[in-house]
Coordinates of C-alpha atoms and ligand atoms in Angstrom, one line a residue:
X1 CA 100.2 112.9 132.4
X2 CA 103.6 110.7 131.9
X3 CA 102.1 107.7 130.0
X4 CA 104.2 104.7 129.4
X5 CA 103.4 103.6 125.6
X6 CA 104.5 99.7 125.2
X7 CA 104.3 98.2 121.8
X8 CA 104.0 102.3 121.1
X9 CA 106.2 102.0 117.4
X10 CA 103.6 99.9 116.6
X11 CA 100.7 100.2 114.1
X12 CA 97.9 101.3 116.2
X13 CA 100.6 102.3 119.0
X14 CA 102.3 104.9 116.8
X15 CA 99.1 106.5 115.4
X16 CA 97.8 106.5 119.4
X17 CA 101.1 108.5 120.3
X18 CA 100.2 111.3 118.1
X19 CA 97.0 111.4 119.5
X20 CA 98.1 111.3 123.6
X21 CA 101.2 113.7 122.6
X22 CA 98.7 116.2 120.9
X23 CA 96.7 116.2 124.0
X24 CA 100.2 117.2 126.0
X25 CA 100.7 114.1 127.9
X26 CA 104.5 113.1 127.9
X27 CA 105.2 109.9 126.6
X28 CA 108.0 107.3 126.5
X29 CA 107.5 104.9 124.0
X30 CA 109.0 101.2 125.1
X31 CA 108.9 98.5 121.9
X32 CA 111.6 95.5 121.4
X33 CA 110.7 96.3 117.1
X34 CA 109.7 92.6 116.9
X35 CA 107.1 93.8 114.3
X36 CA 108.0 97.2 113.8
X37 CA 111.0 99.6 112.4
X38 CA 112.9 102.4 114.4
X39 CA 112.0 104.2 111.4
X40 CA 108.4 104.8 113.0
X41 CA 110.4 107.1 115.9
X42 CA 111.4 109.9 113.3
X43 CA 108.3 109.5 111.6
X44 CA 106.9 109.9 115.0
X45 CA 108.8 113.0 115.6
X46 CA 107.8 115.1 112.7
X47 CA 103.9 114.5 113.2
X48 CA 104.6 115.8 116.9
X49 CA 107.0 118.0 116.6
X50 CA 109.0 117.5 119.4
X51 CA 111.5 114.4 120.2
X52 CA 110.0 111.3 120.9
X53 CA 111.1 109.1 124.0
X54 CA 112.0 105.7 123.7
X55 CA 113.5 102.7 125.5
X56 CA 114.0 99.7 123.9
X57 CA 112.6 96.8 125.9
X58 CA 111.4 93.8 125.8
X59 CA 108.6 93.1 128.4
X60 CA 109.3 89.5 129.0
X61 CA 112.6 90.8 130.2
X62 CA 112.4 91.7 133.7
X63 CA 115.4 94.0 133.7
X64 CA 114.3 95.8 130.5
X65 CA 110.9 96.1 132.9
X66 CA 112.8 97.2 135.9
X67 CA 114.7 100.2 133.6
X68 CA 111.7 101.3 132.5
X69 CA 110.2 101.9 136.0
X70 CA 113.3 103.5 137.0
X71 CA 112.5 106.9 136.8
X72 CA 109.4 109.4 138.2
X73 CA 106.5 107.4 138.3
X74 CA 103.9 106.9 135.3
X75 CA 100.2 108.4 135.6
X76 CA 99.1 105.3 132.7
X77 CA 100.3 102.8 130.8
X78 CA 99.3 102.0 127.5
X79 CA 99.5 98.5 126.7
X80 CA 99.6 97.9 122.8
X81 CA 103.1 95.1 122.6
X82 CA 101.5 92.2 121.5
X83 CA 102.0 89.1 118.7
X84 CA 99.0 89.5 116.8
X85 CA 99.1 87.1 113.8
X86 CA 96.1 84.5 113.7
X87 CA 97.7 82.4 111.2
X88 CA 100.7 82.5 113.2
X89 CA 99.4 81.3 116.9
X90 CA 98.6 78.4 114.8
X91 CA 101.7 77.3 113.9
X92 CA 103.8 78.4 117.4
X93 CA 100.9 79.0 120.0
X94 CA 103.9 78.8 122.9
X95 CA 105.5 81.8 121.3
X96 CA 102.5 83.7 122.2
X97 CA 101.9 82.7 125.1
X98 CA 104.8 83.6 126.0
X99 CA 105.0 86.7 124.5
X100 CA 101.7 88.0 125.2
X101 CA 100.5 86.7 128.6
X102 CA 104.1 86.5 130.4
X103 CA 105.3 89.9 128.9
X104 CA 101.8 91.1 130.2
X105 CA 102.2 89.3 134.0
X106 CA 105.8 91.1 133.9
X107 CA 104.5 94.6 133.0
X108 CA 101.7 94.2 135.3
X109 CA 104.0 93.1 138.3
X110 CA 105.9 96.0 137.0
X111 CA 103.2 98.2 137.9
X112 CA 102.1 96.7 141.1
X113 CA 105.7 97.6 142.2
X114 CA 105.9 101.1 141.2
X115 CA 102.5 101.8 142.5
X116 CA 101.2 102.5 138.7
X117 CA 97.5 101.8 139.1
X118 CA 95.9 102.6 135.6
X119 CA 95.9 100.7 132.5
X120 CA 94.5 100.9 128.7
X121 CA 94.9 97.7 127.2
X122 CA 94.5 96.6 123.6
X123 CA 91.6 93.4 123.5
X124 CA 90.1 92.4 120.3
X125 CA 87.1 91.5 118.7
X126 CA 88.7 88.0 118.7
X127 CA 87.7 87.6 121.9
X128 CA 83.6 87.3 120.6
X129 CA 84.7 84.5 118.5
X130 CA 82.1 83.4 115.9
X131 CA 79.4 85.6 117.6
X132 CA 75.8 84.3 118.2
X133 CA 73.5 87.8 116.7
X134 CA 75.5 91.0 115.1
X135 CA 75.9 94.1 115.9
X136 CA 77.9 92.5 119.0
X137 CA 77.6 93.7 122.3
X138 CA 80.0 94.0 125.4
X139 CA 78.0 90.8 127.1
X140 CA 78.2 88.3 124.5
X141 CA 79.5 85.2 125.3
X142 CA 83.4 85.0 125.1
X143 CA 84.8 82.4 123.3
X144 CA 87.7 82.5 120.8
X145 CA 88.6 80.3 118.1
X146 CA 92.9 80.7 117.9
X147 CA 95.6 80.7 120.4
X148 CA 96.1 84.6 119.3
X149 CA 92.4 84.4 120.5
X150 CA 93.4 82.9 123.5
X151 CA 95.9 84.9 124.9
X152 CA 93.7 88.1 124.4
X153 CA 90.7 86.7 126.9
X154 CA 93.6 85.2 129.1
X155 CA 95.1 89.1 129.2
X156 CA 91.7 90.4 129.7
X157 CA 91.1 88.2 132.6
X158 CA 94.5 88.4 134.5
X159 CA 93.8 92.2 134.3
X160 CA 90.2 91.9 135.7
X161 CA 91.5 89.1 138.8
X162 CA 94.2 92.4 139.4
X163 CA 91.4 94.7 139.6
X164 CA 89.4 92.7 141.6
X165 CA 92.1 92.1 144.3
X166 CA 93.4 96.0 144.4
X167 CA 90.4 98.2 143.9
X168 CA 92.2 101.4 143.4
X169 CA 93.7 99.5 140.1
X170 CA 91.5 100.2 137.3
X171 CA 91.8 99.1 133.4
X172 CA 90.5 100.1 130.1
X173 CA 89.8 97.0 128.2
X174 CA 89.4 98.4 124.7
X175 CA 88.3 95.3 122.5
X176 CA 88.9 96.8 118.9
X177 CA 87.1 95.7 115.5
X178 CA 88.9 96.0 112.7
X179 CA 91.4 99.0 112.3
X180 CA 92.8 100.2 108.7
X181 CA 93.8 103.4 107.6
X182 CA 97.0 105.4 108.5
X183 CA 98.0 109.3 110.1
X184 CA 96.6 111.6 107.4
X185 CA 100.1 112.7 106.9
X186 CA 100.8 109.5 105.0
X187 CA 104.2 109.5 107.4
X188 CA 102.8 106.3 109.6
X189 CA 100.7 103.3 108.3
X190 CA 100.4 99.8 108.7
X191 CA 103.3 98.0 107.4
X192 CA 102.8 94.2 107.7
X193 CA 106.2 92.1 107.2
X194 CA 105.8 89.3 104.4
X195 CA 102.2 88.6 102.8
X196 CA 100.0 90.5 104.7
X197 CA 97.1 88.8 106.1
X198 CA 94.4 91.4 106.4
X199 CA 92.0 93.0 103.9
X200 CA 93.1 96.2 103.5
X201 CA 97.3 96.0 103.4
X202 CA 96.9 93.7 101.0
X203 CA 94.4 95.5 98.8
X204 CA 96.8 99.0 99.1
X205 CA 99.9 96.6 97.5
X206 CA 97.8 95.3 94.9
X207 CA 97.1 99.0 94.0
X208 CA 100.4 99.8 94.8
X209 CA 101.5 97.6 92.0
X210 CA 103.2 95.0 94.8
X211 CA 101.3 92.1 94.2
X212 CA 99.2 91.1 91.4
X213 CA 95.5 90.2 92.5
X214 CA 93.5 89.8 95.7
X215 CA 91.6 86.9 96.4
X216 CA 88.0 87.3 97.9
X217 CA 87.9 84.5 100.6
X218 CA 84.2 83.2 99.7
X219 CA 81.6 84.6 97.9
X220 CA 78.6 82.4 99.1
X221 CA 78.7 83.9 102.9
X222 CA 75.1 85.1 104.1
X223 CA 75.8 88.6 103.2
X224 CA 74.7 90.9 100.8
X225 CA 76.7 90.2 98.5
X226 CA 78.1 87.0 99.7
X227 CA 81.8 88.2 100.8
X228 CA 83.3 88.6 104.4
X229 CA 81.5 91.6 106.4
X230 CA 83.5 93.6 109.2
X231 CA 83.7 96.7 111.0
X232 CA 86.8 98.3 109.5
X233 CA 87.5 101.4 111.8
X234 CA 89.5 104.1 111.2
X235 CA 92.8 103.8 113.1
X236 CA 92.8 107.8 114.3
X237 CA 89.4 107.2 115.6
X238 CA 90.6 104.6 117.4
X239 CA 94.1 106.2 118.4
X240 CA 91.4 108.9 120.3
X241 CA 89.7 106.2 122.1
X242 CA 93.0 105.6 124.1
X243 CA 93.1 109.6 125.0
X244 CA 89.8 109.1 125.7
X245 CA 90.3 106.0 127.6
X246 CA 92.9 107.6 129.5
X247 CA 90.9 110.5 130.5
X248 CA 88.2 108.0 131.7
X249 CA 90.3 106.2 134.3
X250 CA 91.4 110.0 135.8
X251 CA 88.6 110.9 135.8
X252 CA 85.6 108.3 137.2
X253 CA 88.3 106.1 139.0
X254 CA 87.1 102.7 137.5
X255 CA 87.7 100.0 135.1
X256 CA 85.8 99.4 131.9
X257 CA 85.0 96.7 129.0
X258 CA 84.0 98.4 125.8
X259 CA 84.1 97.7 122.1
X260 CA 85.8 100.3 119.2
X261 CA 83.9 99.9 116.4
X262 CA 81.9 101.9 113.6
X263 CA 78.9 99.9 114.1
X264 CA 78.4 99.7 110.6
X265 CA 79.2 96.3 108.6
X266 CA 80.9 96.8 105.0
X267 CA 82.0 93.7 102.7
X268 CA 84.9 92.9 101.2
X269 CA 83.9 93.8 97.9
X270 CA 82.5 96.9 98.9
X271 CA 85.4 97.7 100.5
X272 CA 87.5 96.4 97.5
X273 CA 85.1 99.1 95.4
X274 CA 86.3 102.3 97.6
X275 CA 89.9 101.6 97.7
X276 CA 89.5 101.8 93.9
X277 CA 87.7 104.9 93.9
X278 CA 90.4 106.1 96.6
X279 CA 93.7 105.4 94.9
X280 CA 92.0 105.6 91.5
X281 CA 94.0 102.6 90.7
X282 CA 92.1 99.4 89.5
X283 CA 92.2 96.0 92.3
X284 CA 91.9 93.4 90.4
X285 CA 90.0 90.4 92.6
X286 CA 89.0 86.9 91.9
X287 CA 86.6 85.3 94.8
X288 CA 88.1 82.0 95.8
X289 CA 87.1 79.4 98.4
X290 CA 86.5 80.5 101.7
X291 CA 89.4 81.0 104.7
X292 CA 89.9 78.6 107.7
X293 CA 88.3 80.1 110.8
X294 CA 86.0 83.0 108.7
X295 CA 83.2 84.0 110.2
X296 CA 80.1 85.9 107.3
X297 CA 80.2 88.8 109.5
X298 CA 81.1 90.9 112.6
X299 CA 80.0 94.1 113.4
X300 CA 80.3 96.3 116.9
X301 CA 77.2 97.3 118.8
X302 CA 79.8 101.1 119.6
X303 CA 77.0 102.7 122.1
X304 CA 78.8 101.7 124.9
X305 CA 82.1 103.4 124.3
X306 CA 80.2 106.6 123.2
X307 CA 78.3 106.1 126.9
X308 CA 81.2 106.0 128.7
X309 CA 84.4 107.7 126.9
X310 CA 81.8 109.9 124.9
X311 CA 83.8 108.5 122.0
X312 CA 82.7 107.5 118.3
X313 CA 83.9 106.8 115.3
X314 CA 83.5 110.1 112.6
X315 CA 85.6 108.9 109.8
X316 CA 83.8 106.7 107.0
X317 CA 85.2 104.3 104.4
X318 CA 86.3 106.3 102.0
X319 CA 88.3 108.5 104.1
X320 CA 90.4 104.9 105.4
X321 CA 90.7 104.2 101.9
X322 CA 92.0 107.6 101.1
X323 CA 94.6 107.7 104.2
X324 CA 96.0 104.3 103.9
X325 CA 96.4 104.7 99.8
X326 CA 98.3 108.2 100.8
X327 CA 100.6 105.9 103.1
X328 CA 101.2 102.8 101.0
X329 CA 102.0 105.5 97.8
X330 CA 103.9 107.6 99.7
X331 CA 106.1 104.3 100.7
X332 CA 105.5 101.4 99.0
X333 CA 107.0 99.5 100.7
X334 CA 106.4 100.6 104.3
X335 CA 109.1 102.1 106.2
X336 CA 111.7 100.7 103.8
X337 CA 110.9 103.4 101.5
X338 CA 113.5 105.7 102.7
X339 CA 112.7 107.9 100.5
X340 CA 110.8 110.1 103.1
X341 CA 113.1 110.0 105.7
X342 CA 116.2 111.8 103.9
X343 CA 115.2 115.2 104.4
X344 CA 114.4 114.0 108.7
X345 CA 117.3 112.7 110.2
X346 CA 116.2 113.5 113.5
X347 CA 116.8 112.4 116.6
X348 CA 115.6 110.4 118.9
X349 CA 115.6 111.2 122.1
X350 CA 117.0 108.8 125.2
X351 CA 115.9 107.5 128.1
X352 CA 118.1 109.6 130.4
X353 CA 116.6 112.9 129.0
X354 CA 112.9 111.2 129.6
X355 CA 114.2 111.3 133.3
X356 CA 115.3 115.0 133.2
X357 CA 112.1 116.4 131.7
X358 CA 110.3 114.0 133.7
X359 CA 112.2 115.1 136.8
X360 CA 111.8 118.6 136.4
Ligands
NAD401 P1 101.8 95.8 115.9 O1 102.5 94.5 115.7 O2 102.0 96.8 114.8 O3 102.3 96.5 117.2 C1 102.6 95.8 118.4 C2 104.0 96.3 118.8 O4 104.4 95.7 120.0 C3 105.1 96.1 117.8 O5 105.8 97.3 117.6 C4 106.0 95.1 118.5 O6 107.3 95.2 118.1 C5 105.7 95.3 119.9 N1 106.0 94.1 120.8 C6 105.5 92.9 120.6 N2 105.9 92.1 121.6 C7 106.7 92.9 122.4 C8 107.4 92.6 123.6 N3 107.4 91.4 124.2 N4 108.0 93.7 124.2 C9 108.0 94.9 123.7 N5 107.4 95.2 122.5 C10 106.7 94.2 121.9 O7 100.3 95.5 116.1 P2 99.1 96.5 116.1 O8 98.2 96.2 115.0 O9 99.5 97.9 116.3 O10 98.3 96.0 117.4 C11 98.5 96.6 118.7 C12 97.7 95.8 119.7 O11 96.3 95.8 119.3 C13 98.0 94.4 119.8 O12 98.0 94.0 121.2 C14 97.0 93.6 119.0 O13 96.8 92.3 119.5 C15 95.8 94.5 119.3 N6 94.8 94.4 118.2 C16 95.1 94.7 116.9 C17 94.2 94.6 115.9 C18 94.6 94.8 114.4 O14 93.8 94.4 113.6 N7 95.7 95.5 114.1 C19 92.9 94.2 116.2 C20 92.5 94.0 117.5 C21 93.5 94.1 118.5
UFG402 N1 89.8 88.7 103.2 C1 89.9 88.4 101.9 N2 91.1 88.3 101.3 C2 92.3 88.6 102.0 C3 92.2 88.9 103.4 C4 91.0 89.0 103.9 O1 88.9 88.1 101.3 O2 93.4 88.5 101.4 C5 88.5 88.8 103.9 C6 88.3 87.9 105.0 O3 87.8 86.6 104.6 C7 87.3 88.6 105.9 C8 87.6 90.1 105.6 O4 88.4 90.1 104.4 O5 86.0 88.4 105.4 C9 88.5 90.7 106.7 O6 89.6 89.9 107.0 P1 90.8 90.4 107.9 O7 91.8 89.3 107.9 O8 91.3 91.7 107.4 O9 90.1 90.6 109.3 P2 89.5 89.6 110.3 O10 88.2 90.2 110.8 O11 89.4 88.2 109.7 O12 90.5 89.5 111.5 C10 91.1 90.7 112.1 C11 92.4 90.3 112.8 C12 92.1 89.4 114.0 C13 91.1 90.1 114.8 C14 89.8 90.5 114.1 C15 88.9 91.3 115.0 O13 93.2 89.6 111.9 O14 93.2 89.2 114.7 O15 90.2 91.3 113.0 O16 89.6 92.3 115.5 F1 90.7 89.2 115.8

């Protein structure tokens, strides 16, 4: 299939471009790099093995939209461009709504127009909230706590009113726990601009030697051992749910809800205790008081997904541990360690030979 990949030099969007490319779709990639690096493209390119397409484009721009639909028309889109930062909703909720729900009306009118009818688009956990009973299931009430929160049940809705009003439109709502890890050839990763706010970046630069300790938000939570617990899920396993997703909506002609998740809660220190193990480098911790908006824990009820897509996760703990410690010591400091690229100065292919291969 030709599959339109937007937000695609993203985190989870690169690793999910190896996936759909290994599976021969043809993809063009479309990302404005407001939290990402061109550097990802060559990256991308050696994993594949073949020049990556790419446009850059900026879905709240509705000529950026309209070049992008200029061409032989997509099987799928892949919607991964998104401002993602709790923390940072807070402080400039307009920015996001903006961002997230306007750029998603535009791609979505986008669609409509060039008769693209199927969708995979990246929801969140965030969208349970503080949930009720864990492991959570698809039917538990919705109710988020952030405006990042916010716009992620807002997208999720606009995208079911579409399916409801044009039944041969059909969307795959993947609503993701909590991804870590990086491409097993330590070439892509997650590389968060500034102080990260997640778990496991920031543990892999305290082993990397960037910063000096973590600190354990709470360590009096109803756990068992009294720190955070989440479903950390490794982010190939979840780059195959989009294949899989994708196959889905070719396949049985309908739209679906389900959650990505290992089903299996870990805690922070736990985790903390296998990313030692992993990088054989020591993390050192101290618990502090708890963060703003925590929850004690959040774990996926997966059966669902494996229902439907036939998916699950395979890869444990220590093997997200092991990939994201390869990443962050092969480049410590993301994709400004250009240390990787010198021997790849490959090219990137354009947007007019996307049309040609496309054409032909
Ligand atoms: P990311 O920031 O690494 O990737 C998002 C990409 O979209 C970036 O490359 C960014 O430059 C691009 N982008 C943002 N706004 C854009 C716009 N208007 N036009 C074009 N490109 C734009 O984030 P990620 O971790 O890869 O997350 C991908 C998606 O998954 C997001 O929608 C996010 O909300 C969702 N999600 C992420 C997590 C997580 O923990 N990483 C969890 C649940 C859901
Ligand atoms: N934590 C620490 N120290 C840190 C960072 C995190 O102790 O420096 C703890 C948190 O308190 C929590 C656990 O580690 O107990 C995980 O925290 P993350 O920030 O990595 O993940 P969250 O589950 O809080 O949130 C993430 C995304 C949200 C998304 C949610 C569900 O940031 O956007 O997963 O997908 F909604």
């Amino acid at each position: 299939m030709r599959i339109l990949v937007c937000g695609g030099a993203g985190y989870i969007g690169s690793h999910a471009c190896t996936v759909l490319a290994g599976r021969g779709h043809d993809l063009l990639v479309a990302d404005n790099f407001a939290n990402s690096s061109p550097r990802v493209l060559e990256r991308l390119r050696r994993i594949i093995g073949a020049p990556v397409f790419f446009q850059q484009a900026d879905l709240r721009v509705r000529a950026d939209l309209d070049a992008l639909f200029d061409g032989p028309r997509f099987d799928a889109v892949v919607h991964f461009a998104a401002l993602k930062a709790v923390g940072d909703s807070c402080r400039r909720p307009l920015d996001y709504f903006d961002n997230n729900i306007a750029g998603t009306i535009h791609l979505l009118q986008a669609m409509q127009a060039a008769g693209v009818k199927r969708l995979v688009f990246s929801s969140s956990a965030t969208v349970y909230g503080d949930p009720d009973s864990v492991p959570v299931r698809e039917d538990a009430a919705l109710r988020t706590t952030n405006p990042y929160g916010r716009t992620k049940l807002v997208m999720e809705q606009l995208i079911g009113d579409l399916c409801e009003s044009d039944p041969s439109f059909h969307a795959a709502n993947l609503r993701y726990f909590n991804p870590v890890g990086a491409h097993p050839s330590g070439l892509i990763g997650e590389d968060p601009g500034g102080v990260p706010d997640n778990l496991m970046p920031y543990v892999s630069q305290v082993a990397v030697g960037r910063r000096e300790r973590l600190q354990v938000f709470g360590g009096d939570w109803p756990t068992v051992d009294g720190t955070g617990v989440r479903d950390y899920l490794h982010v190939m396993d979840l780059a195959r749910a989009h294949a899989d997703a994708i196959d889905y909506l070719a396949r049985e002609d309908r739209s679906l809800t389900v959650n990505l998740g290992t089903g299996r809660g870990v805690s922070v220190l736990e985790l903390v205790r296998a990313f030692a193990k992993a990088s054989g480098r020591e993390i050192p911790y101290e618990i502090v008081g708890r963060r703003a908006g925590d929850v004690a824990q959040v774990y996926a009820d997966p059966s669902l997904a494996q229902r439907l897509l036939g998916w699950r996760a395979e890869l444990d703990v220590e093997a997200m541990c092991r990939d994201a410690w390869r990443w962050q010591s092969m480049n410590p400091d993301g994709y400004g360690s250009a240390a990787v690229d010198e021997a790849a100065a490959g090219e990137v292919a354009s947007q007019h030979e996307w049309d040609a291969l496309a054409a032909g």
